[in-house]
JSON list of C-alpha atoms in Angstrom, two decimals:
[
{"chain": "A", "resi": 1424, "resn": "UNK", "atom": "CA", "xyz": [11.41, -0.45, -2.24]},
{"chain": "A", "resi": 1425, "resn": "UNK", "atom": "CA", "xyz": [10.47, 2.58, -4.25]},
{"chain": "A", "resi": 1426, "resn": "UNK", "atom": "CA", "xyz": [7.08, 2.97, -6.61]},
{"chain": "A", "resi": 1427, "resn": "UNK", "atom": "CA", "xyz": [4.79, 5.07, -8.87]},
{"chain": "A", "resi": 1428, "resn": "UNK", "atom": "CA", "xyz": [1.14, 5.63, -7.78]},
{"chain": "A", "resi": 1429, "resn": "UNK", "atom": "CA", "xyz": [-0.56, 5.40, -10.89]},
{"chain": "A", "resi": 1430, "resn": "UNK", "atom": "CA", "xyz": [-3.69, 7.50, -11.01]},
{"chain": "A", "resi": 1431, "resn": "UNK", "atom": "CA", "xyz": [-4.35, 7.85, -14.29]},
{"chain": "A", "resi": 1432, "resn": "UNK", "atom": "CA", "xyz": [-5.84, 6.14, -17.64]},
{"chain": "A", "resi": 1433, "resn": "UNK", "atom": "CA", "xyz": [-3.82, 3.06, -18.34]},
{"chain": "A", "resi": 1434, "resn": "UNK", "atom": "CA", "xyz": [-1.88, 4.37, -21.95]},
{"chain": "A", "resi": 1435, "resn": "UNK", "atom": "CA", "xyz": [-0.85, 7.82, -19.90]},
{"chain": "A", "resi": 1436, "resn": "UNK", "atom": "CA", "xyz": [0.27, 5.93, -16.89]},
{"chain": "A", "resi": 1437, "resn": "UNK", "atom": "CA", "xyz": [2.35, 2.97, -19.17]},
{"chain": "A", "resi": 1438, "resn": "UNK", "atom": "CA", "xyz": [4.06, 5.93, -20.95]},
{"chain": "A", "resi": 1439, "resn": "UNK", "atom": "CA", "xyz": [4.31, 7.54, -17.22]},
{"chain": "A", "resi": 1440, "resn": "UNK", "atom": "CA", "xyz": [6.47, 4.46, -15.97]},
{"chain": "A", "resi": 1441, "resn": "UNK", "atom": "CA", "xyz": [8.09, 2.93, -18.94]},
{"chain": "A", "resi": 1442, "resn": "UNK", "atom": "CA", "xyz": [9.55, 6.50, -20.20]},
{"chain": "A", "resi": 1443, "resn": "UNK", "atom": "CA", "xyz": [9.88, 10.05, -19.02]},
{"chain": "A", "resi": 1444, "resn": "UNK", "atom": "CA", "xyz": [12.28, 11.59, -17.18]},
{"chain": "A", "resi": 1445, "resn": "UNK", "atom": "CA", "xyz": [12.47, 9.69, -14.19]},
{"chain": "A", "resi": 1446, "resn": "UNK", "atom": "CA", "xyz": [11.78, 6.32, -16.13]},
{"chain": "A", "resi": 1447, "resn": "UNK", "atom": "CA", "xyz": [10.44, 4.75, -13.40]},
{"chain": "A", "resi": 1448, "resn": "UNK", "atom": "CA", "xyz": [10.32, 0.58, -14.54]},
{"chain": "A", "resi": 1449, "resn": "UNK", "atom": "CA", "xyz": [14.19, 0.68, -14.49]},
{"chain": "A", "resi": 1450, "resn": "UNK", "atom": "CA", "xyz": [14.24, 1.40, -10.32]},
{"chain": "A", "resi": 1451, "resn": "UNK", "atom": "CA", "xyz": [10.77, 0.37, -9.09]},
{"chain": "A", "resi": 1452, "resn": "UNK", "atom": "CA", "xyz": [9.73, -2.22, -6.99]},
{"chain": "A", "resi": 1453, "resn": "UNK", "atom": "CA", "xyz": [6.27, -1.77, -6.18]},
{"chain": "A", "resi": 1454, "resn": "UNK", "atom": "CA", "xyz": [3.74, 0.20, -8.34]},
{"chain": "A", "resi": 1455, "resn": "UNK", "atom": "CA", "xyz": [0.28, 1.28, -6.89]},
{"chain": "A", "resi": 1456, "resn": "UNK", "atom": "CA", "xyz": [-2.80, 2.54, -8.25]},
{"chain": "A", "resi": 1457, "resn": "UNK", "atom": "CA", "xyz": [-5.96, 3.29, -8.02]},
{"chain": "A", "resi": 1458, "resn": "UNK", "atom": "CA", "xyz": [-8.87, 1.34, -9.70]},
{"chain": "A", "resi": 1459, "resn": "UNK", "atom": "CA", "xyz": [-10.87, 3.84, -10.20]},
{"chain": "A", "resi": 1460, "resn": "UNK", "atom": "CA", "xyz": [-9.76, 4.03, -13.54]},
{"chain": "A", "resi": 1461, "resn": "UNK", "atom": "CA", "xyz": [-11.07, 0.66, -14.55]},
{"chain": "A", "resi": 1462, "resn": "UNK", "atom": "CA", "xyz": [-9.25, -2.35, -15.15]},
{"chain": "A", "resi": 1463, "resn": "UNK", "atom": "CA", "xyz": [-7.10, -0.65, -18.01]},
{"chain": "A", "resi": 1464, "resn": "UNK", "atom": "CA", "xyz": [-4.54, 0.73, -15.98]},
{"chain": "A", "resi": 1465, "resn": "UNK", "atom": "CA", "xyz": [-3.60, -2.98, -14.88]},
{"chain": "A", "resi": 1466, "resn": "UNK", "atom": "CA", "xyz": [-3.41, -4.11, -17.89]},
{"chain": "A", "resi": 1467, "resn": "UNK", "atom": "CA", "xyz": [-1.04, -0.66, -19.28]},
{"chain": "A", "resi": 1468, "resn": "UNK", "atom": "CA", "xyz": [0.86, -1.57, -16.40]},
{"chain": "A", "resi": 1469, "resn": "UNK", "atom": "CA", "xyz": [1.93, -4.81, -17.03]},
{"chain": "A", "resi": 1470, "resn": "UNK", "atom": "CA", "xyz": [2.48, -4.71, -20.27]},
{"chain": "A", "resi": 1471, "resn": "UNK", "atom": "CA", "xyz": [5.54, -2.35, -19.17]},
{"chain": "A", "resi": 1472, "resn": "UNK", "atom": "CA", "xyz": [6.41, -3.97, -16.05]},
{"chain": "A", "resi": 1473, "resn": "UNK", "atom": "CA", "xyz": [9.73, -5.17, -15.64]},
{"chain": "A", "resi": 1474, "resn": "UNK", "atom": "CA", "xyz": [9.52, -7.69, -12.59]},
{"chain": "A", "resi": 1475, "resn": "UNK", "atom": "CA", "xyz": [7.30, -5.23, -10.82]},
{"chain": "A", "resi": 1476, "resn": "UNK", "atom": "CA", "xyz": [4.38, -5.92, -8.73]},
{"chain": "A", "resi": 1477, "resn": "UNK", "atom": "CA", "xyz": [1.27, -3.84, -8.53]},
{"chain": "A", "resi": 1478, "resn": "UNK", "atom": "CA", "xyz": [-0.84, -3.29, -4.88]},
{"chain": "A", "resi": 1479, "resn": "UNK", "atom": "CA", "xyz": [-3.97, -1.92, -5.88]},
{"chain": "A", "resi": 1480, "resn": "UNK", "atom": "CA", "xyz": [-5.20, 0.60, -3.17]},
{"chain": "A", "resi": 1481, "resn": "UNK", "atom": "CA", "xyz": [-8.57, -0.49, -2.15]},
{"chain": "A", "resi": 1482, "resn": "UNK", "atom": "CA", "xyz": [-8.90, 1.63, 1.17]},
{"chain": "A", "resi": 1483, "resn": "UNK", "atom": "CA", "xyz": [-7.44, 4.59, 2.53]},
{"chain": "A", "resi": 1484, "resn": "UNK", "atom": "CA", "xyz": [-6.92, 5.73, 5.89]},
{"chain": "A", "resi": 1485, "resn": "UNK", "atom": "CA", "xyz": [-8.16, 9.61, 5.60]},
{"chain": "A", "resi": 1486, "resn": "UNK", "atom": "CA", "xyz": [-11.93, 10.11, 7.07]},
{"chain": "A", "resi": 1487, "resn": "UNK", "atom": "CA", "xyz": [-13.86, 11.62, 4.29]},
{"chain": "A", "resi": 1488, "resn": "UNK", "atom": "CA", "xyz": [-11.77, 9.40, 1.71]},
{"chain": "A", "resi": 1489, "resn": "UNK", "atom": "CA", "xyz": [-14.05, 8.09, -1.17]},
{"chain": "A", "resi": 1490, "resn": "UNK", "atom": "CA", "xyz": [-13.02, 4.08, -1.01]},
{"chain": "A", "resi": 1491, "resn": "UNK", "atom": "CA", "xyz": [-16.89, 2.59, -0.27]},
{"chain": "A", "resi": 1492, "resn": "UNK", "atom": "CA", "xyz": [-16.52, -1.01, 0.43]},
{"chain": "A", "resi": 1493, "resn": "UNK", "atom": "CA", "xyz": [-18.35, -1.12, -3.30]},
{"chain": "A", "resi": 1494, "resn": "UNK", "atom": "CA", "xyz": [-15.02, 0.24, -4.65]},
{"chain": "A", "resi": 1495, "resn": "UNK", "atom": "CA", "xyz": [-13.43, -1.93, -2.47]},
{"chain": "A", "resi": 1496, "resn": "UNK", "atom": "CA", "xyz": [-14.55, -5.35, -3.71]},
{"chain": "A", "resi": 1497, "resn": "UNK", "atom": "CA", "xyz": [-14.00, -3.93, -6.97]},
{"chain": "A", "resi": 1498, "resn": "UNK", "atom": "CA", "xyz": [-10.41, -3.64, -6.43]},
{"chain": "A", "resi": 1499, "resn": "UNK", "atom": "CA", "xyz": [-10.64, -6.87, -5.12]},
{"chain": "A", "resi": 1500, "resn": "UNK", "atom": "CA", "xyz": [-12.24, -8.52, -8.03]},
{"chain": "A", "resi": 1501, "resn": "UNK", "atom": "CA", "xyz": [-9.45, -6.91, -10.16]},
{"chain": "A", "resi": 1502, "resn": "UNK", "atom": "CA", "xyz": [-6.98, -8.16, -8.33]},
{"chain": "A", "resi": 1503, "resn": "UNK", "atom": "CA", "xyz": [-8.32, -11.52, -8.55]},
{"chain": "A", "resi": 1504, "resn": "UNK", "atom": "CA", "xyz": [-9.06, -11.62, -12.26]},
{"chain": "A", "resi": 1505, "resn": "UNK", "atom": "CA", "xyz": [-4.87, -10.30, -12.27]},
{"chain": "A", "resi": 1506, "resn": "UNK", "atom": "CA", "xyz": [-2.90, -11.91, -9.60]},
{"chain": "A", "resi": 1507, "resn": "UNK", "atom": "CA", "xyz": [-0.15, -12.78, -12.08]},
{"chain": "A", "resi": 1508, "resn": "UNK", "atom": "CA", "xyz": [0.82, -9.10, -11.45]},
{"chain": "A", "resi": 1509, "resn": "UNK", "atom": "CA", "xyz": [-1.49, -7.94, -8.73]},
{"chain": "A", "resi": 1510, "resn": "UNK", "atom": "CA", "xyz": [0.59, -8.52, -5.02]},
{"chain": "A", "resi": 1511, "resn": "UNK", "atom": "CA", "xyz": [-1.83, -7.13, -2.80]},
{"chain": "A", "resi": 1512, "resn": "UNK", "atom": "CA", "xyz": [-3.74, -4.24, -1.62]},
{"chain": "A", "resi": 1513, "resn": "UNK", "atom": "CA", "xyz": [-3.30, -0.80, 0.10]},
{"chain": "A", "resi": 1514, "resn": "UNK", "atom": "CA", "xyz": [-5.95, -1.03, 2.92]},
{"chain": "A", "resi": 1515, "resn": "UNK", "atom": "CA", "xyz": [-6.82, -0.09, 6.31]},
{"chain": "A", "resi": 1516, "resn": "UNK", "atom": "CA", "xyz": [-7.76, -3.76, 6.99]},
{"chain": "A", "resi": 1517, "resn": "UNK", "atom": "CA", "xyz": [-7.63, -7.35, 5.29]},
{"chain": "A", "resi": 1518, "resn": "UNK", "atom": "CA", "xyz": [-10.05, -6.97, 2.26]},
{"chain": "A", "resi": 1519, "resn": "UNK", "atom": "CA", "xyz": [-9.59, -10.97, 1.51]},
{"chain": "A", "resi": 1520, "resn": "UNK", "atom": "CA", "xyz": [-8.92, -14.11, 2.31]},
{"chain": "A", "resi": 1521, "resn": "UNK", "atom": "CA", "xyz": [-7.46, -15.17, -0.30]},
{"chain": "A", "resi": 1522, "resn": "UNK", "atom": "CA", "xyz": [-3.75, -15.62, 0.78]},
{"chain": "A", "resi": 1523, "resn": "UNK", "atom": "CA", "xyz": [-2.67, -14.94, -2.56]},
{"chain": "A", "resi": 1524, "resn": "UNK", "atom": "CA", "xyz": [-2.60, -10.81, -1.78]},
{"chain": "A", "resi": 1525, "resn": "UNK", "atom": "CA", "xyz": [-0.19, -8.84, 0.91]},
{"chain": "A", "resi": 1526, "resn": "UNK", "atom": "CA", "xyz": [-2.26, -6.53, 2.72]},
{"chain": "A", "resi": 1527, "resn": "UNK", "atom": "CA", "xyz": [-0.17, -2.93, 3.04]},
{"chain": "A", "resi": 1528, "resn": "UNK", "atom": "CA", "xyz": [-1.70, -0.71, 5.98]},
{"chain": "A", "resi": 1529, "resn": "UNK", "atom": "CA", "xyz": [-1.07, 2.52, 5.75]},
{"chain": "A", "resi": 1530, "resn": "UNK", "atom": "CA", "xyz": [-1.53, 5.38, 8.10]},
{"chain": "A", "resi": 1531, "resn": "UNK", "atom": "CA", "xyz": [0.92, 3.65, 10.98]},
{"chain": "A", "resi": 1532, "resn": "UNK", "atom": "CA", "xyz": [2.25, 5.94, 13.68]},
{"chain": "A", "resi": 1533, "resn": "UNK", "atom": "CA", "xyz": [3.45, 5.51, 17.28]},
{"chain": "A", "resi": 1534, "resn": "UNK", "atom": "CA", "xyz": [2.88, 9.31, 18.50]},
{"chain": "A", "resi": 1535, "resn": "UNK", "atom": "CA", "xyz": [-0.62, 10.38, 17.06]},
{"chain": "A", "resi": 1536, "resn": "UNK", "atom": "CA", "xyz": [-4.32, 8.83, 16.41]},
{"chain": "A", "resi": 1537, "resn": "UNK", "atom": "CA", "xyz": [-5.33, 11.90, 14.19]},
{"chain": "A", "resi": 1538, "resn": "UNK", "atom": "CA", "xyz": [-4.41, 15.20, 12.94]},
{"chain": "A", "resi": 1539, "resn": "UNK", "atom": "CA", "xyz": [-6.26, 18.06, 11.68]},
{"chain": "A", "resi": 1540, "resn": "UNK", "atom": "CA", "xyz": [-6.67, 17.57, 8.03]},
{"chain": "A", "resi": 1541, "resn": "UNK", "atom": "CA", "xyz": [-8.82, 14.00, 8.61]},
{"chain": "A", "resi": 1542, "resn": "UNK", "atom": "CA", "xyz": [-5.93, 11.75, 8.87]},
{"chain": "A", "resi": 1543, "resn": "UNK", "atom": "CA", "xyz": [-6.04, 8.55, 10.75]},
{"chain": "A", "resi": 1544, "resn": "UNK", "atom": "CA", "xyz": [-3.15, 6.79, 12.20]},
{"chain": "A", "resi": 1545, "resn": "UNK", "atom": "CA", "xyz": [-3.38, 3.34, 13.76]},
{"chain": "A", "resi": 1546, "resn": "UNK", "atom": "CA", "xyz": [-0.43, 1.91, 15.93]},
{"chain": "A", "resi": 1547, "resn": "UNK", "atom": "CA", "xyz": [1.79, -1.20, 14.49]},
{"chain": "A", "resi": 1548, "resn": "UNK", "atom": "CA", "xyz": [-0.18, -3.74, 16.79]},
{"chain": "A", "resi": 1549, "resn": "UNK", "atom": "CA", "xyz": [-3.59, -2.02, 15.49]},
{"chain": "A", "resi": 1550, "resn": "UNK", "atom": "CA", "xyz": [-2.02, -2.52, 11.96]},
{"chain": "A", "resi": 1551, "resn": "UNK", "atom": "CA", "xyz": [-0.68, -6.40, 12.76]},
{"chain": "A", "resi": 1552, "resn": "UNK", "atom": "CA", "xyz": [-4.55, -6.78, 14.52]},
{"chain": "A", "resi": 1553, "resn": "UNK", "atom": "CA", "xyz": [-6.11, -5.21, 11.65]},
{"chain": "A", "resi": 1554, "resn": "UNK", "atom": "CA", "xyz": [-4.76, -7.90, 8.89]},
{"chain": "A", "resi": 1555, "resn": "UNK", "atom": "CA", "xyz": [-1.08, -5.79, 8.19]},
{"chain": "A", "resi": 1556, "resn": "UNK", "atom": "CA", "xyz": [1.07, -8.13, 6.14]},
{"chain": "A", "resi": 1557, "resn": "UNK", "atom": "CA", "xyz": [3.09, -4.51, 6.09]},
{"chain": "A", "resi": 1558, "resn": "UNK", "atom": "CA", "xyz": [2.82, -1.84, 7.71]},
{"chain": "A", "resi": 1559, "resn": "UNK", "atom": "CA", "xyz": [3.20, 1.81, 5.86]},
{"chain": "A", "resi": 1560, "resn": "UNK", "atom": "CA", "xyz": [4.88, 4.30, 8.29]},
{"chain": "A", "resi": 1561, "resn": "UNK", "atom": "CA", "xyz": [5.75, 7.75, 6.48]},
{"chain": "A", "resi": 1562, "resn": "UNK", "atom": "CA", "xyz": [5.45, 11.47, 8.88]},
{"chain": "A", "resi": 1563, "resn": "UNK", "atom": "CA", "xyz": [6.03, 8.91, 11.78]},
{"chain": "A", "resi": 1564, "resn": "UNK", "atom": "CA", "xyz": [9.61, 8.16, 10.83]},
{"chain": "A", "resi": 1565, "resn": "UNK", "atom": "CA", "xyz": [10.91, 11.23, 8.41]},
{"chain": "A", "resi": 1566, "resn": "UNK", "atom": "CA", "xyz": [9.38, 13.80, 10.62]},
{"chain": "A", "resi": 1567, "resn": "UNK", "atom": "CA", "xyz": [11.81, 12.96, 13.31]},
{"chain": "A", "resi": 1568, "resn": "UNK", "atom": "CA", "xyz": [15.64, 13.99, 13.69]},
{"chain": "A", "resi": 1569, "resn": "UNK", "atom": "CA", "xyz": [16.81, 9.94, 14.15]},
{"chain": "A", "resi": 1570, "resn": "UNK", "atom": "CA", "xyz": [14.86, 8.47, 11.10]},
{"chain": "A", "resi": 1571, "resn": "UNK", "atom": "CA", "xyz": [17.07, 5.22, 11.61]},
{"chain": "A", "resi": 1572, "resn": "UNK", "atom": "CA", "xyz": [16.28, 4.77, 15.44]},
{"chain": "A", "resi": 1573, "resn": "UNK", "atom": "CA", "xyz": [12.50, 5.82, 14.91]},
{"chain": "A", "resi": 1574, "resn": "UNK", "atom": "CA", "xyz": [12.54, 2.96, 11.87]},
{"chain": "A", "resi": 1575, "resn": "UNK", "atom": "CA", "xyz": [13.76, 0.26, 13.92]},
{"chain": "A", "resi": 1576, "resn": "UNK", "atom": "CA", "xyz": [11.91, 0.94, 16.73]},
{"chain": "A", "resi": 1577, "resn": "UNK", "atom": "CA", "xyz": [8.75, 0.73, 13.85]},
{"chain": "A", "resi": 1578, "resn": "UNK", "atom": "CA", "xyz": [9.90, -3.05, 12.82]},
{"chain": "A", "resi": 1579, "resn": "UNK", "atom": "CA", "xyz": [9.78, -3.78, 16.53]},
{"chain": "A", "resi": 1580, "resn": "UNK", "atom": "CA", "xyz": [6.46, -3.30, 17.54]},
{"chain": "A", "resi": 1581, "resn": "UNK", "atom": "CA", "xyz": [5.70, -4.33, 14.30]},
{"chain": "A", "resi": 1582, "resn": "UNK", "atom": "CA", "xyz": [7.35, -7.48, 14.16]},
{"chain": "A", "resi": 1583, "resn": "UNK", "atom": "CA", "xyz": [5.94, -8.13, 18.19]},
{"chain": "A", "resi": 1584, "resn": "UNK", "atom": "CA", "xyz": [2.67, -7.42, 16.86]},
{"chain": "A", "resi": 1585, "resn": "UNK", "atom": "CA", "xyz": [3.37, -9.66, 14.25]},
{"chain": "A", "resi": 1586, "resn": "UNK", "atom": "CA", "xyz": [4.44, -12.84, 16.60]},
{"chain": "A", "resi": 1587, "resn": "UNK", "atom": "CA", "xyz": [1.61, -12.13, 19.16]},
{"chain": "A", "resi": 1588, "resn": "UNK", "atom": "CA", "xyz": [-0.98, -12.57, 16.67]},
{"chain": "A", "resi": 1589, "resn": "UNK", "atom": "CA", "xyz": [0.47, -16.01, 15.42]},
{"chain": "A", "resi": 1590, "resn": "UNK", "atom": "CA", "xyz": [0.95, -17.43, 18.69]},
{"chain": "A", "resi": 1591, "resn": "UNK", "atom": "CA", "xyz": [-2.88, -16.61, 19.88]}
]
């Protein structure tokens, strides 16, 4: 699954996706985007979508990052006011209950808990413990020589993780 993180005003980011160069709504899966824009840029967004879904990101996993838990009930508000089109969130843990909503974790790495620029990586069972529907793994798998190996050694843990919690 491929997407577009849409960061800006809702007409510049429908024109962003629906045309340009790359036209994006003809090979996307998965759009994300920030709400700090206001509700607008859901609303651009699906009026272009074409069978896409849209995870707002309500959290982040940098320290220092600007996602106050004020920001992130707003995204969750959105989301709920939108849930024809709104799949879920990007956060660093559940944000709802409302089963309606995937919850994406990001920041997922087997090797490292931090580096030096204020990011903060969790394991797959911290993800899974955390309220990870999915788990986001990027440095942690292309950084290395055997992206295929490190990637299904990812859905492993993840997927343990995964049946430990349900059978608590």
């Amino acid at each position: 699954s491929s997407g577009i993180n849409a960061e800006y005003g809702g007409s510049t980011v429908q024109k962003q996706f629906s045309e340009g160069v790359y036209k994006i709504s003809s090979w996307a899966d998965f759009i994300n985007a920030h709400v700090v824009v206001g509700p607008g840029i859901i609303k651009g967004l699906e009026s272009v979508a074409q069978g896409q879904a849209l995870i707002l990101i309500a959290q982040m996993s940098a320290s220092g990052n600007l996602c106050t838990p004020e920001y992130t009930q707003t995204a969750v508000s959105m989301a709920q006011d939108n849930n024809k089109f709104v799949c879920g969130f990007i956060c660093t843990e559940s944000v709802t209950d409302d089963h309606r909503f995937l919850n994406f974790v990001p920041g997922v790495n087997i090797s490292s808990s931090n580096d030096s620029l204020g990011q903060q990586w969790v394991s797959p069972s911290e993800a899974v413990l955390k309220g990870a529907d999915v788990i986001i793994v990027g440095w942690g798998i292309y950084k290395l020589v055997d992206t295929a190996e490190t990637a299904r050694i990812y859905k492993e843990q993840g997927f343990r993780a995964y049946l430990d919690s349900v059978t608590v």
